[in-house]
C-alpha positions as a Markdown table, in Angstrom:
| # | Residue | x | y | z |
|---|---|---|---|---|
| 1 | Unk | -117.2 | -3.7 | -20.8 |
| 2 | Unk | -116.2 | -3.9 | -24.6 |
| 3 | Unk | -117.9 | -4.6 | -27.1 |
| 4 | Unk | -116.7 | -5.2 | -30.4 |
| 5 | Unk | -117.5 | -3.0 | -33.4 |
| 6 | Unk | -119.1 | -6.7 | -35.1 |
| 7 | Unk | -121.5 | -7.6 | -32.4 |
| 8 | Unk | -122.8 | -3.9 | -31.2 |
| 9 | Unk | -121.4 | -1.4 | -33.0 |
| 10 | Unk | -124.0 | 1.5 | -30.9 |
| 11 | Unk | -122.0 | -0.2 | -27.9 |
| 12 | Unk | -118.5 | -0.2 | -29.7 |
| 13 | Unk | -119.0 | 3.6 | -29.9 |
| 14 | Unk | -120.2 | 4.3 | -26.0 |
| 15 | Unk | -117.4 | 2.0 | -24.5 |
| 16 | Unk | -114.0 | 2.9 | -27.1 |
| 17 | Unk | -115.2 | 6.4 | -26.3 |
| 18 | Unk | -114.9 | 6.2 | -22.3 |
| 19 | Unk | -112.0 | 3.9 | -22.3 |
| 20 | Unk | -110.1 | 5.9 | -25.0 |
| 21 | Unk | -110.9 | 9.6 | -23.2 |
| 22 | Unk | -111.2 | 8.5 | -19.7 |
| 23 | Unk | -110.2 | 5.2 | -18.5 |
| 24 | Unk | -106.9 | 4.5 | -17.2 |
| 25 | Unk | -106.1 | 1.3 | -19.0 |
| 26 | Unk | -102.8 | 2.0 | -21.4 |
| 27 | Unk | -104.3 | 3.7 | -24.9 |
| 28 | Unk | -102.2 | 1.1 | -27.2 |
| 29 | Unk | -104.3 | -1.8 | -25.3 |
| 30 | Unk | -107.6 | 0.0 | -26.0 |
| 31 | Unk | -106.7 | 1.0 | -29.1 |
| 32 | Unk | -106.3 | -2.8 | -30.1 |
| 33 | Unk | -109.1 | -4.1 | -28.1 |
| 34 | Unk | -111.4 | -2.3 | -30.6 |
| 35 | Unk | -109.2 | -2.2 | -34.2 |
| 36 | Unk | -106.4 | -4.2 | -35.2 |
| 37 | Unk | -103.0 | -3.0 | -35.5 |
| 38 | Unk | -102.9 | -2.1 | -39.1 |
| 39 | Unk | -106.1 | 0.1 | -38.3 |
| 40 | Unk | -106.3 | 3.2 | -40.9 |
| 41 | Unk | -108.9 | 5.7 | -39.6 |
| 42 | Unk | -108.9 | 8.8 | -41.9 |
| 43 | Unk | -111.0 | 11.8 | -40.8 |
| 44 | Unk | -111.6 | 14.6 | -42.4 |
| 45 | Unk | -109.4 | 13.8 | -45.1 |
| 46 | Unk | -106.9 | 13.4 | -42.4 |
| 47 | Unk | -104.9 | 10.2 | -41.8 |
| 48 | Unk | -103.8 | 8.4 | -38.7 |
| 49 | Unk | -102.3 | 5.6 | -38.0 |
| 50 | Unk | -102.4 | 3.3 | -34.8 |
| 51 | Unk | -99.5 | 5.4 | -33.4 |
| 52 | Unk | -100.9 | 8.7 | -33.6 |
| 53 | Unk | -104.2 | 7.9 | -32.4 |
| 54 | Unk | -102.4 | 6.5 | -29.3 |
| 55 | Unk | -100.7 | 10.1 | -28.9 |
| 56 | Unk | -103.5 | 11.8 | -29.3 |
| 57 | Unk | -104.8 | 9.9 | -26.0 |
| 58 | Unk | -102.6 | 11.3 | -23.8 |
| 59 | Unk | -103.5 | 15.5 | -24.0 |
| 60 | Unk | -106.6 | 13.7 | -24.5 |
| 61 | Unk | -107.5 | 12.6 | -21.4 |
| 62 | Unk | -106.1 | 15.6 | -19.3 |
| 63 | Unk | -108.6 | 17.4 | -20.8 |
| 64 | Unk | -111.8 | 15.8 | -20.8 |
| 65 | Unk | -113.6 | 15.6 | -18.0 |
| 66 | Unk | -117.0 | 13.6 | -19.5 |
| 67 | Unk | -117.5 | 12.1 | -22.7 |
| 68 | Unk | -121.2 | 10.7 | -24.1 |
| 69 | Unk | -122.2 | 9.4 | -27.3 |
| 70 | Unk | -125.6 | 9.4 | -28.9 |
| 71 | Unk | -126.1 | 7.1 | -32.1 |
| 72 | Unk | -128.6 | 8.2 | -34.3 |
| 73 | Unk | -127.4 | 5.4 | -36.6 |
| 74 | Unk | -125.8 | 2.5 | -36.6 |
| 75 | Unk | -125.4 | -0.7 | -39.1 |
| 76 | Unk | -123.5 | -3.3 | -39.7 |
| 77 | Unk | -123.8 | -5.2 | -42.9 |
| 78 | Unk | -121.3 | -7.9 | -43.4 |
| 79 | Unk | -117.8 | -6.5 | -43.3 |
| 80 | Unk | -119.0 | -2.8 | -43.3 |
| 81 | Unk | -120.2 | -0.5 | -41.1 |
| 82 | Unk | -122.0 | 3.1 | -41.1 |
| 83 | Unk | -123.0 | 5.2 | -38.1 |
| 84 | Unk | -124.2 | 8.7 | -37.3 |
| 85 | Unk | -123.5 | 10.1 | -33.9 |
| 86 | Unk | -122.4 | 12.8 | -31.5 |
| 87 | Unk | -120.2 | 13.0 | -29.3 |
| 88 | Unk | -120.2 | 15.6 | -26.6 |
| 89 | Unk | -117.5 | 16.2 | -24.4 |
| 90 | Unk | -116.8 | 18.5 | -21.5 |
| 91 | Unk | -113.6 | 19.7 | -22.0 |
| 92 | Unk | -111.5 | 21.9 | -19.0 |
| 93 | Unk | -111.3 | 25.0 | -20.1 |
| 94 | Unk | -113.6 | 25.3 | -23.0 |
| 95 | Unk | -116.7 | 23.8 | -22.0 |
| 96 | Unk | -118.5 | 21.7 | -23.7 |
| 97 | Unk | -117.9 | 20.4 | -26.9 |
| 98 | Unk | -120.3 | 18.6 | -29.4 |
| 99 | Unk | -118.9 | 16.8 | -32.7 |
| 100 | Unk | -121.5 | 15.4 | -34.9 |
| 101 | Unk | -119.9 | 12.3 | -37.0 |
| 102 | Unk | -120.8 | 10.0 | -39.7 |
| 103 | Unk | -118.3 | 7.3 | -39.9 |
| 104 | Unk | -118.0 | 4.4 | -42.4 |
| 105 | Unk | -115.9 | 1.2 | -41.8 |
| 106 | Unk | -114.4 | -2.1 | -43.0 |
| 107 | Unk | -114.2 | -4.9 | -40.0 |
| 108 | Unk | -111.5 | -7.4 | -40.0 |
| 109 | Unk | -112.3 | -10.9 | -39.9 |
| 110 | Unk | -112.2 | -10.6 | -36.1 |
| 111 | Unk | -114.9 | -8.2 | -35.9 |
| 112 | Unk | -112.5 | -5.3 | -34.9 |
| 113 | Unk | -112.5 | -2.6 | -37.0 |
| 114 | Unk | -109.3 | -2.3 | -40.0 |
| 115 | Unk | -110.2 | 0.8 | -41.8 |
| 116 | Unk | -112.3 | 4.1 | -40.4 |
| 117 | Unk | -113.4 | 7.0 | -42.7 |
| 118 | Unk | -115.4 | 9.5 | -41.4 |
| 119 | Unk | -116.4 | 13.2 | -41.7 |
| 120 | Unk | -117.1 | 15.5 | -38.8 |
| 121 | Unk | -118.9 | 18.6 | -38.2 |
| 122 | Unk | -118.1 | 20.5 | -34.7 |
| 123 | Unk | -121.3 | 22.2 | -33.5 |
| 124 | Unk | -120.1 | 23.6 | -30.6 |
């Protein structure tokens, strides 16, 4: 079930990770179930745009084979937000792999999320 980054953003991060790595709903319509269309999600001083992260679904998903998330952190204070979590994922062929993230955000009006910055730090 979705939940939008406004009303659980702990939940946002469980269910956009799932759909996103391992469901089989189109990427573009999970994309925009979760950030609107002019998202800008920066990481790691990288930029993306809506139409890279929906590429970046695609190898995505033949790889992973299981994805969790574990929020140490989450708030939501008006139109921001700040989390710190980790995401592991079992990927074929190298294992497991565990990202440790602290993301930043601006919401839209909607409640999706318009602007992502975050910095990551792969563990293993």
């Amino acid at each position: 079930m979705s939940k939008l980054p406004k009303d659980d953003l702990a939940g946002y991060f469980h269910s956009y990770a799932v759909e996103m790595g391992l469901g089989t709903d189109d990427p573009a319509e999970v994309l925009d179930r979760y950030h609107t269309r002019d998202l800008l999600y920066v990481s790691d001083g990288v930029e993306m745009d809506r139409e890279r992260l929906v590429a970046h679904a695609s190898p995505a998903r033949r790889n992973a084979l299981a994805v969790q998330v574990d929020v140490h952190d989450a708030l939501v204070a008006g139109d921001r937000v700040a989390a710190r979590y980790t995401l592991t994922a079992e990927v074929r062929k190298r294992g497991e792999l565990v990202i440790n993230v602290h993301m930043f955000g601006q919401l839209s009006v909607d409640g999706r999320l318009q602007r992502i910055d975050q910095l990551t730090h792969t563990v293993g």
